[in-house]
Amino acid sequence: MKQTDDLSDVIKLISDIKHKNIQSSHDVAIRTEKMLDNIISQGKWDSALELMELIKQRIKCFSQSLPDEPTASNIMKHILKVIRTECQSMSKKTGDTHSLHQIVTGDATHELDYSETVSNLKSVLLGYLSEYKEELESSAENIAAQASEHIHSNETILTVGRSRTVERFLKSASKQRMFSVIVVEGAPSYLGHSMASALTKNNIQTTVIPDSAVFAMMSRVNKVIIGTHTVLANGGLRALSGIYVVALAAKHYSIPVMVLSHMYKLTSLYVGSNDHETFNVHASPASVIPYSSGSILNSVNIKNPVFDYVPPELVTLFITHQGGNVPSYIYRLLSEMYHPDDYDM
Amino acid sequence: MSKSRNTVAKDNATQAIVIADTFEDEFVPISNDVPLCLFRVVNRPLIDYTLEFLSLGGIEETFLFCCNHVAAVKAHIKKSIDEAVGWTLTMKVHIIVSESCWSFGDCLRDLDAKGLLRGDFVLLEPGVISNIQLLPLLKKHSEVFQLDKGAAMTLIYQESSIGHMALCPQDETIIAYNSKNRVLFHKKTQKTKEKRVTFPLEIFIENSSVSVRHNLKDTHIAICSPAVLPLFSDNFDFQTKDDFVKGLLINEDILGSTIYCQILKGSNYGSAISNWRMYQAVSLELNNKWVYPIVPTVKRNRTLPENSALMLQLEKIVIGPNCIIKKGAKVTAGSILGKGVVINEDILITNVLIQSTKSDDILAQPIDKIGEFAYRLRACEDEEDLDLDKLLANKLSRLHIGDDLYEYDGDSDDEFSDSSEELSHTYSPPPDDTKLFFTEVVDSLTRGYEDKLLCDNLILEVNSSRYAYNITLKEVNYNVIKAILTLSQNLPNGTQYFPQLSQLLSYFSPILKNYIKNEAAMADCLQAIEDIAISNTELKDKWVIFLLKYLYEKDFLSEEAILKWFSNVKQDSKLYNQVEPFANWLQEAEEEDSSDDESE
């Protein structure tokens, strides 16, 4: 009972996500930040090691219950890395500096002793968290602010389904430029429809096309701009189903594919095999074939995958709040965000 | 934490009632040991799905009504709360125990007496798995209630179509409702076995538009007004929800209550495991993600130690939680490792089933021990794989899962009704009247035997019950014999058993004589013995042969009847082995008789 008492905050978060009280990944991020704030300010820990253990337990609990929702785990892993670096910099102040050799080889003999009690660690971490919170809140804005660098006048932009980040990006561009948008409706959820209506309200010229028309329309498109669910460690995407087709069509016509992503969507996970059951989430087949179809359902197994795997070579550029990055640079961002010891959990 | 959970149950918390037990004998004998709500469905206990559904559906307080295996259910719920499983945060579960309830109706009457429910509530029949959002449905029900104060219940149906596996023939329903979704006509077609359905003309005259539907699946979920429980109490003959619906529709004017329905479409799914066919159908649909977001758990991201010599064909290997495979050990395709198994260094595991604890089975050989936490399991002692398959296939073939699952077409109606007539006592749950009749007969006989009443009077009593419940002669014969044998279950075991039983039989011999009059009655009698012997081990293991001999000697059963019955007994059953010597003896006696006849 004691252990579950400890984890009640993360279980509450999980249950809120499952009950759909929190829906967008941004809200999950804010909640996670709040939770971490609580742990750091009120949790029972004396040393960095204990704090890290508390956070690790939560990551485990979360990734077991909601393996398809990486945002919360990513933020917690990032904070783990921050704890490590803060400890390191504090010990550096007191002790000797590392030699270049040690930094390059990551010599384990100089492993820090995290179990020491560090007096001002709490205030430093809380300071960082409030900074991080601001970063989270301004992230979408920062991404949108780069819009005019990427969208030029009279261009035709293609996007798929609905993404708040993309919507904001396009709206921001529309303040300075005239361009038209083609929205792929994204069956079977058809979220593209609501995206299109949101864009037209901002006087952006918008066309909705069915998923089947993607290849035909692609030749007139100047840029593909999409959101994603997750950015994988190799620079690939786990994105709404249908995006793989769009990316392939774009490749055929050599049209750049830009992916808007918050930093917390970057995971340290690789794809074992993308056709494996565990990579994808399968939603109810009811949106593909109605339950009232009769005896055919007895003998057919219908899959309705939610995600597509898009390999890194189909992505031209990632746009985060820090600017644009190519897929091959993701490994670098990864090591900035997370500590290698936390990649696998 | 438990304190904070107590505060969740506010005065206006949305409430649900889950009846945990099915009162039909569909799942016997498995349900003798495991309660229905703990049946494993795709690796998880059934109740977990039900509770998760209620929690996701927005319910805050649930009453789980248990009649049998209460300790097991309580332990399971406690374990879930301790492990803080998803639903425990948003929903409070109360277990209500009543071992005196014998039907769905009894449970609701009991709940009425307890007065726990405050407003509209959701009522689930046993075994419900669903993914629907309950709050909108509750809201709709209360809107209807504003307009029609008599609205007692909203039945939830899911749109399906004929021929669908989950549209169980036993649940096949025809309903008619008007434009306000008020149910005007409700009939379960299977129970009546009629081929014609008569609609009262009034429903078409009185309503401007009427929908008649036959393609609906009963989700066994209902939204109820607080008036439902008192209605059950007032009408003590309501045993099931169907009785309730039927009673309310017939006596609409007297009871002043109406029933509404809601039809689910799209990705809303609801089903109840009410029999083996539905068990199969729901398992399949769970696997095919129809109940999304409630899906079977898939273990992800299992990390394997580096440098392990696993032959990685994980699709064909099943590894349970907390397994340790040490360096140099090899596990190849077809192996199944249970929870907590430890495989030691340099061991090759090929195509076996391994568990971490020693098997209780005496047959387990010492050679089966592979390590301290690894024991090899044999599905069946010293049998070739082929035989094993055959055995399994044989066993499974007797698990009767509904009828014409895949080859349903409209033309097969005739064959279907014939076959169900013939086999009715073996697989379809007997209609409720028969069951009531049976309990009444048992009561009369018990009383008669204790008070030493005259058998003639008992016969009169049985016959009056027979007319009260409108039971066919065939069923009377079967049930009377079954009742007499049921009484024998209270007798002491061991050598005392048979003398007592023969005393009992001789006491009831006038009754036996009265009912076992012809060949058909003898067949019924033997069927009853067979059915009782399955559940009564004392009788099955030792005494069935004596019982048959006794009945034969007293001329209740003829040898032709016994031999005819015996030829239909499954050859590999224990019963067959028991009865075989007697049957052989009868056979020989008959041959001698016939040869005597010839010599004369």
mmCIF file of C-alpha atoms in Angstrom, chain A residues 112-228:
data_model
loop_
_atom_site.group_PDB
_atom_site.id
_atom_site.type_symbol
_atom_site.label_atom_id
_atom_site.label_comp_id
_atom_site.label_asym_id
_atom_site.label_seq_id
_atom_site.Cartn_x
_atom_site.Cartn_y
_atom_site.Cartn_z
ATOM 1 C CA LEU A 112 29.463 11.377 -9.585
ATOM 2 C CA ASP A 113 28.166 10.284 -6.247
ATOM 3 C CA TYR A 114 24.559 11.383 -6.415
ATOM 4 C CA SER A 115 23.757 10.134 -2.956
ATOM 5 C CA GLU A 116 25.426 13.127 -1.324
ATOM 6 C CA THR A 117 23.096 15.686 0.130
ATOM 7 C CA VAL A 118 23.252 18.876 -1.867
ATOM 8 C CA SER A 119 21.859 21.819 -0.013
ATOM 9 C CA ASN A 120 20.641 24.147 -2.703
ATOM 10 C CA LEU A 121 19.695 21.508 -5.286
ATOM 11 C CA LYS A 122 16.012 21.964 -4.550
ATOM 12 C CA SER A 123 15.963 25.683 -5.228
ATOM 13 C CA VAL A 124 18.066 25.276 -8.368
ATOM 14 C CA LEU A 125 15.746 22.606 -9.720
ATOM 15 C CA LEU A 126 12.622 24.576 -8.903
ATOM 16 C CA GLY A 127 14.160 27.520 -10.667
ATOM 17 C CA TYR A 128 14.835 25.395 -13.711
ATOM 18 C CA LEU A 129 11.308 23.996 -13.667
ATOM 19 C CA SER A 130 9.673 27.389 -13.715
ATOM 20 C CA GLU A 131 11.917 28.258 -16.632
ATOM 21 C CA TYR A 132 10.937 25.027 -18.300
ATOM 22 C CA LYS A 133 7.277 25.786 -17.738
ATOM 23 C CA GLU A 134 7.648 29.081 -19.536
ATOM 24 C CA GLU A 135 9.410 27.270 -22.327
ATOM 25 C CA LEU A 136 6.484 24.821 -22.602
ATOM 26 C CA GLU A 137 3.962 27.602 -22.689
ATOM 27 C CA SER A 138 5.812 29.620 -25.283
ATOM 28 C CA SER A 139 6.850 26.621 -27.367
ATOM 29 C CA ALA A 140 3.882 26.735 -29.733
ATOM 30 C CA GLU A 141 4.276 30.462 -30.094
ATOM 31 C CA ASN A 142 7.964 30.150 -30.861
ATOM 32 C CA ILE A 143 7.266 27.559 -33.506
ATOM 33 C CA ALA A 144 4.553 29.746 -35.020
ATOM 34 C CA ALA A 145 6.903 32.720 -35.044
ATOM 35 C CA GLN A 146 9.141 30.917 -37.539
ATOM 36 C CA ALA A 147 6.292 30.560 -40.005
ATOM 37 C CA SER A 148 7.279 33.435 -42.218
ATOM 38 C CA GLU A 149 10.723 31.931 -42.722
ATOM 39 C CA HIS A 150 9.216 28.808 -44.234
ATOM 40 C CA ILE A 151 6.055 29.898 -45.995
ATOM 41 C CA HIS A 152 6.366 32.278 -48.892
ATOM 42 C CA SER A 153 3.830 34.213 -50.861
ATOM 43 C CA ASN A 154 1.500 32.355 -53.210
ATOM 44 C CA GLU A 155 2.722 28.984 -52.095
ATOM 45 C CA THR A 156 0.493 25.971 -51.768
ATOM 46 C CA ILE A 157 0.847 24.097 -48.482
ATOM 47 C CA LEU A 158 -0.464 20.600 -47.881
ATOM 48 C CA THR A 159 -1.298 19.317 -44.426
ATOM 49 C CA VAL A 160 -3.016 16.243 -42.990
ATOM 50 C CA GLY A 161 -5.662 15.950 -40.318
ATOM 51 C CA ARG A 162 -5.758 18.351 -37.425
ATOM 52 C CA SER A 163 -2.803 19.568 -35.413
ATOM 53 C CA ARG A 164 -2.998 22.568 -33.114
ATOM 54 C CA THR A 165 0.629 23.409 -33.737
ATOM 55 C CA VAL A 166 0.209 23.381 -37.513
ATOM 56 C CA GLU A 167 -2.979 25.414 -37.235
ATOM 57 C CA ARG A 168 -1.194 28.062 -35.226
ATOM 58 C CA PHE A 169 1.783 28.021 -37.582
ATOM 59 C CA LEU A 170 -0.397 28.618 -40.629
ATOM 60 C CA LYS A 171 -2.439 31.301 -38.923
ATOM 61 C CA SER A 172 0.708 33.119 -37.947
ATOM 62 C CA ALA A 173 1.988 32.954 -41.543
ATOM 63 C CA SER A 174 -1.305 34.224 -42.895
ATOM 64 C CA LYS A 175 -0.789 37.523 -41.126
ATOM 65 C CA GLN A 176 2.118 38.342 -43.455
ATOM 66 C CA ARG A 177 1.658 36.252 -46.556
ATOM 67 C CA MET A 178 -0.982 35.094 -48.978
ATOM 68 C CA PHE A 179 -0.953 31.357 -49.578
ATOM 69 C CA SER A 180 -3.389 28.506 -50.012
ATOM 70 C CA VAL A 181 -3.695 25.331 -48.007
ATOM 71 C CA ILE A 182 -4.796 21.874 -49.063
ATOM 72 C CA VAL A 183 -6.077 19.813 -46.166
ATOM 73 C CA VAL A 184 -6.172 16.022 -46.484
ATOM 74 C CA GLU A 185 -9.266 14.950 -44.570
ATOM 75 C CA GLY A 186 -7.578 12.016 -42.831
ATOM 76 C CA ALA A 187 -10.080 9.142 -42.837
ATOM 77 C CA PRO A 188 -11.440 7.566 -40.704
ATOM 78 C CA SER A 189 -11.313 10.318 -38.112
ATOM 79 C CA TYR A 190 -11.889 13.135 -40.651
ATOM 80 C CA LEU A 191 -10.244 15.645 -38.375
ATOM 81 C CA GLY A 192 -9.136 17.473 -41.533
ATOM 82 C CA HIS A 193 -12.643 18.865 -41.814
ATOM 83 C CA SER A 194 -12.436 20.759 -38.554
ATOM 84 C CA MET A 195 -8.918 21.887 -39.433
ATOM 85 C CA ALA A 196 -10.174 23.312 -42.719
ATOM 86 C CA SER A 197 -13.034 25.172 -41.093
ATOM 87 C CA ALA A 198 -10.678 26.616 -38.495
ATOM 88 C CA LEU A 199 -8.343 27.851 -41.242
ATOM 89 C CA THR A 200 -11.062 29.420 -43.370
ATOM 90 C CA LYS A 201 -12.165 31.438 -40.379
ATOM 91 C CA ASN A 202 -8.757 33.096 -40.603
ATOM 92 C CA ASN A 203 -9.255 33.894 -44.286
ATOM 93 C CA ILE A 204 -6.820 31.293 -45.501
ATOM 94 C CA GLN A 205 -7.807 29.835 -48.833
ATOM 95 C CA THR A 206 -8.417 26.187 -48.037
ATOM 96 C CA THR A 207 -9.235 23.087 -50.067
ATOM 97 C CA VAL A 208 -10.213 19.747 -48.531
ATOM 98 C CA ILE A 209 -9.274 16.637 -50.476
ATOM 99 C CA PRO A 210 -9.901 12.954 -49.738
ATOM 100 C CA ASP A 211 -6.936 10.792 -48.800
ATOM 101 C CA SER A 212 -7.054 9.065 -52.160
ATOM 102 C CA ALA A 213 -6.346 12.321 -54.027
ATOM 103 C CA VAL A 214 -3.041 12.991 -52.284
ATOM 104 C CA PHE A 215 -0.829 11.777 -55.117
ATOM 105 C CA ALA A 216 -2.762 13.651 -57.762
ATOM 106 C CA MET A 217 -2.607 16.913 -55.850
ATOM 107 C CA MET A 218 0.984 16.585 -54.750
ATOM 108 C CA SER A 219 2.435 17.910 -58.001
ATOM 109 C CA ARG A 220 0.985 21.369 -57.320
ATOM 110 C CA VAL A 221 2.123 21.541 -53.738
ATOM 111 C CA ASN A 222 5.141 23.594 -52.663
ATOM 112 C CA LYS A 223 5.531 22.267 -49.117
ATOM 113 C CA VAL A 224 4.086 19.665 -46.879
ATOM 114 C CA ILE A 225 3.707 20.804 -43.275
ATOM 115 C CA ILE A 226 2.497 18.294 -40.700
ATOM 116 C CA GLY A 227 2.381 17.671 -36.994
ATOM 117 C CA THR A 228 3.364 14.395 -35.403
#
